[in-house]
Amino acid sequence: MKFTSSPHPELIVHDLGVIFHEGEAEVADKATIDALRGLPCELGVRVAGGRPTTRPGA
């Protein structure tokens, strides 16, 4: 599954072993996919083609 991070195109998530290059990262492991989905919305990490992240109640 492809993830994007427009605000941080060279983001490195050390705990998960995920490195974004030019705003994109390919992830195949389900546990890692679930963990990326749980990151704070301030990082701007989202599934490619998905909706932009928003804060609850915003």
Short mmCIF file of N, CA, C and O in Angstrom, two decimals:
data_model
loop_
_atom_site.label_atom_id
_atom_site.label_comp_id
_atom_site.label_asym_id
_atom_site.label_seq_id
_atom_site.Cartn_x
_atom_site.Cartn_y
_atom_site.Cartn_z
N MET A 1 0.85 -1.16 0.00
CA MET A 1 0.00 0.00 0.00
C MET A 1 0.90 1.23 0.00
O MET A 1 1.90 1.26 0.71
N LYS A 2 0.54 2.22 -0.78
CA LYS A 2 1.34 3.43 -0.88
C LYS A 2 0.81 4.50 0.06
O LYS A 2 -0.40 4.73 0.14
N PHE A 3 1.72 5.13 0.80
CA PHE A 3 1.40 6.23 1.68
C PHE A 3 2.11 7.48 1.19
O PHE A 3 3.16 7.40 0.54
N THR A 4 1.53 8.64 1.50
CA THR A 4 2.13 9.91 1.13
C THR A 4 2.26 10.79 2.36
O THR A 4 1.54 10.62 3.34
N SER A 5 3.17 11.75 2.28
CA SER A 5 3.33 12.78 3.30
C SER A 5 3.79 14.04 2.60
O SER A 5 4.99 14.25 2.40
N SER A 6 2.84 14.87 2.21
CA SER A 6 3.17 16.11 1.51
C SER A 6 3.95 17.10 2.38
O SER A 6 4.91 17.69 1.90
N PRO A 7 3.57 17.29 3.66
CA PRO A 7 4.30 18.27 4.46
C PRO A 7 5.72 17.84 4.81
O PRO A 7 6.57 18.66 5.09
N HIS A 8 5.98 16.53 4.79
CA HIS A 8 7.30 16.00 5.16
C HIS A 8 7.74 14.96 4.12
O HIS A 8 7.69 13.76 4.37
N PRO A 9 8.17 15.41 2.95
CA PRO A 9 8.46 14.48 1.86
C PRO A 9 9.62 13.52 2.10
O PRO A 9 9.72 12.50 1.44
N GLU A 10 10.48 13.80 3.06
CA GLU A 10 11.60 12.90 3.37
C GLU A 10 11.47 12.36 4.79
O GLU A 10 12.47 12.09 5.46
N LEU A 11 10.24 12.15 5.24
CA LEU A 11 9.96 11.66 6.59
C LEU A 11 10.54 10.27 6.81
O LEU A 11 10.48 9.41 5.93
N ILE A 12 11.11 10.07 7.98
CA ILE A 12 11.61 8.75 8.39
C ILE A 12 10.90 8.39 9.70
O ILE A 12 10.96 9.14 10.67
N VAL A 13 10.22 7.26 9.70
CA VAL A 13 9.56 6.76 10.91
C VAL A 13 10.42 5.60 11.40
O VAL A 13 10.22 4.45 11.00
N HIS A 14 11.38 5.92 12.23
CA HIS A 14 12.38 4.94 12.67
C HIS A 14 11.75 3.72 13.33
O HIS A 14 12.17 2.59 13.05
N ASP A 15 10.78 3.92 14.21
CA ASP A 15 10.17 2.80 14.94
C ASP A 15 9.53 1.77 14.02
O ASP A 15 9.46 0.59 14.35
N LEU A 16 9.07 2.23 12.86
CA LEU A 16 8.39 1.34 11.92
C LEU A 16 9.27 0.92 10.75
O LEU A 16 8.89 0.07 9.95
N GLY A 17 10.45 1.55 10.62
CA GLY A 17 11.34 1.23 9.52
C GLY A 17 10.83 1.74 8.18
O GLY A 17 11.12 1.14 7.15
N VAL A 18 10.07 2.85 8.21
CA VAL A 18 9.49 3.40 6.99
C VAL A 18 10.21 4.69 6.62
O VAL A 18 10.38 5.58 7.45
N ILE A 19 10.63 4.79 5.36
CA ILE A 19 11.31 5.98 4.86
C ILE A 19 10.53 6.51 3.67
O ILE A 19 10.30 5.79 2.69
N PHE A 20 10.12 7.77 3.76
CA PHE A 20 9.44 8.42 2.65
C PHE A 20 10.48 9.07 1.76
O PHE A 20 11.44 9.67 2.25
N HIS A 21 10.32 8.93 0.49
CA HIS A 21 11.21 9.56 -0.49
C HIS A 21 10.33 10.32 -1.47
O HIS A 21 9.42 9.74 -2.06
N GLU A 22 10.59 11.60 -1.58
CA GLU A 22 9.78 12.48 -2.42
C GLU A 22 8.30 12.38 -2.05
O GLU A 22 7.42 12.40 -2.91
N GLY A 23 8.05 12.22 -0.74
CA GLY A 23 6.68 12.22 -0.23
C GLY A 23 5.93 10.91 -0.35
O GLY A 23 4.74 10.85 -0.07
N GLU A 24 6.60 9.83 -0.72
CA GLU A 24 5.92 8.54 -0.89
C GLU A 24 6.69 7.41 -0.22
O GLU A 24 7.92 7.42 -0.19
N ALA A 25 5.92 6.43 0.28
CA ALA A 25 6.51 5.21 0.84
C ALA A 25 5.59 4.05 0.52
O ALA A 25 4.37 4.18 0.59
N GLU A 26 6.17 2.93 0.15
CA GLU A 26 5.42 1.71 -0.13
C GLU A 26 5.55 0.79 1.07
O GLU A 26 6.65 0.52 1.54
N VAL A 27 4.40 0.32 1.58
CA VAL A 27 4.38 -0.52 2.78
C VAL A 27 3.54 -1.75 2.49
O VAL A 27 2.42 -1.64 1.99
N ALA A 28 4.06 -2.94 2.84
CA ALA A 28 3.34 -4.18 2.57
C ALA A 28 2.87 -4.87 3.85
O ALA A 28 1.90 -5.61 3.83
N ASP A 29 3.52 -4.60 4.97
CA ASP A 29 3.22 -5.27 6.23
C ASP A 29 1.97 -4.67 6.89
O ASP A 29 1.89 -3.46 7.11
N LYS A 30 0.98 -5.52 7.21
CA LYS A 30 -0.29 -5.05 7.77
C LYS A 30 -0.11 -4.31 9.08
O LYS A 30 -0.74 -3.28 9.31
N ALA A 31 0.76 -4.79 9.96
CA ALA A 31 0.99 -4.12 11.24
C ALA A 31 1.56 -2.72 11.03
O ALA A 31 1.17 -1.77 11.71
N THR A 32 2.46 -2.57 10.07
CA THR A 32 3.05 -1.27 9.77
C THR A 32 2.00 -0.34 9.14
O THR A 32 1.94 0.84 9.48
N ILE A 33 1.17 -0.88 8.27
CA ILE A 33 0.09 -0.09 7.66
C ILE A 33 -0.83 0.45 8.75
O ILE A 33 -1.16 1.64 8.78
N ASP A 34 -1.22 -0.40 9.68
CA ASP A 34 -2.09 0.02 10.78
C ASP A 34 -1.42 1.09 11.64
O ASP A 34 -2.06 2.05 12.06
N ALA A 35 -0.13 0.92 11.90
CA ALA A 35 0.60 1.89 12.71
C ALA A 35 0.71 3.24 12.01
O ALA A 35 0.56 4.29 12.64
N LEU A 36 0.96 3.23 10.70
CA LEU A 36 1.04 4.49 9.95
C LEU A 36 -0.30 5.22 9.96
O LEU A 36 -0.34 6.45 10.06
N ARG A 37 -1.38 4.48 9.89
CA ARG A 37 -2.71 5.10 9.93
C ARG A 37 -2.97 5.77 11.28
O ARG A 37 -3.78 6.67 11.38
N GLY A 38 -2.28 5.32 12.32
CA GLY A 38 -2.47 5.87 13.65
C GLY A 38 -1.55 7.04 14.00
O GLY A 38 -1.63 7.56 15.11
N LEU A 39 -0.70 7.44 13.07
CA LEU A 39 0.20 8.56 13.35
C LEU A 39 -0.57 9.87 13.48
O LEU A 39 -1.65 10.03 12.90
N PRO A 40 -0.03 10.85 14.23
CA PRO A 40 -0.70 12.14 14.37
C PRO A 40 -0.92 12.82 13.02
O PRO A 40 -0.06 12.76 12.13
N CYS A 41 -2.07 13.46 12.87
CA CYS A 41 -2.41 14.07 11.58
C CYS A 41 -1.44 15.20 11.22
O CYS A 41 -1.32 15.54 10.03
N GLU A 42 -0.72 15.75 12.18
CA GLU A 42 0.25 16.82 11.89
C GLU A 42 1.36 16.36 10.95
O GLU A 42 1.98 17.15 10.26
N LEU A 43 1.61 15.05 10.92
CA LEU A 43 2.64 14.53 10.02
C LEU A 43 2.16 14.45 8.58
O LEU A 43 2.97 14.34 7.66
N GLY A 44 0.86 14.49 8.39
CA GLY A 44 0.30 14.47 7.03
C GLY A 44 0.42 13.13 6.34
O GLY A 44 0.32 13.06 5.12
N VAL A 45 0.62 12.05 7.08
CA VAL A 45 0.74 10.73 6.48
C VAL A 45 -0.65 10.20 6.18
O VAL A 45 -1.53 10.19 7.03
N ARG A 46 -0.86 9.79 4.93
CA ARG A 46 -2.15 9.24 4.54
C ARG A 46 -1.97 8.23 3.42
O ARG A 46 -0.92 8.20 2.76
N VAL A 47 -2.97 7.41 3.24
CA VAL A 47 -2.95 6.44 2.15
C VAL A 47 -3.04 7.21 0.84
O VAL A 47 -3.84 8.14 0.71
N ALA A 48 -2.22 6.86 -0.13
CA ALA A 48 -2.26 7.53 -1.43
C ALA A 48 -3.66 7.40 -2.02
O ALA A 48 -4.24 6.31 -2.05
N GLY A 49 -4.21 8.51 -2.46
CA GLY A 49 -5.55 8.52 -3.04
C GLY A 49 -6.65 8.62 -2.01
O GLY A 49 -7.80 8.72 -2.34
N GLY A 50 -6.27 8.64 -0.73
CA GLY A 50 -7.25 8.75 0.34
C GLY A 50 -7.56 10.20 0.66
O GLY A 50 -7.03 11.11 0.06
N ARG A 51 -8.46 10.38 1.61
CA ARG A 51 -8.84 11.72 2.02
C ARG A 51 -7.72 12.35 2.87
O ARG A 51 -7.03 11.65 3.60
N PRO A 52 -7.59 13.67 2.82
CA PRO A 52 -6.62 14.34 3.69
C PRO A 52 -6.98 14.10 5.15
O PRO A 52 -8.14 13.95 5.50
N THR A 53 -5.95 14.04 6.00
CA THR A 53 -6.20 13.83 7.41
C THR A 53 -6.82 15.07 8.02
O THR A 53 -6.53 16.20 7.62
N THR A 54 -7.70 14.88 8.98
CA THR A 54 -8.32 16.00 9.69
C THR A 54 -8.32 15.68 11.17
O THR A 54 -8.24 14.54 11.58
N ARG A 55 -8.44 16.72 11.95
CA ARG A 55 -8.54 16.55 13.39
C ARG A 55 -9.98 16.25 13.74
O ARG A 55 -10.89 16.81 13.15
N PRO A 56 -10.19 15.41 14.73
CA PRO A 56 -11.56 15.14 15.16
C PRO A 56 -12.23 16.43 15.63
O PRO A 56 -11.62 17.23 16.34
N GLY A 57 -13.43 16.67 15.18
CA GLY A 57 -14.17 17.87 15.56
C GLY A 57 -13.80 19.10 14.76
O GLY A 57 -14.31 20.18 14.99
N ALA A 58 -12.90 18.96 13.79
CA ALA A 58 -12.49 20.14 12.99
C ALA A 58 -13.39 20.33 11.79
O ALA A 58 -14.01 19.48 11.29
#
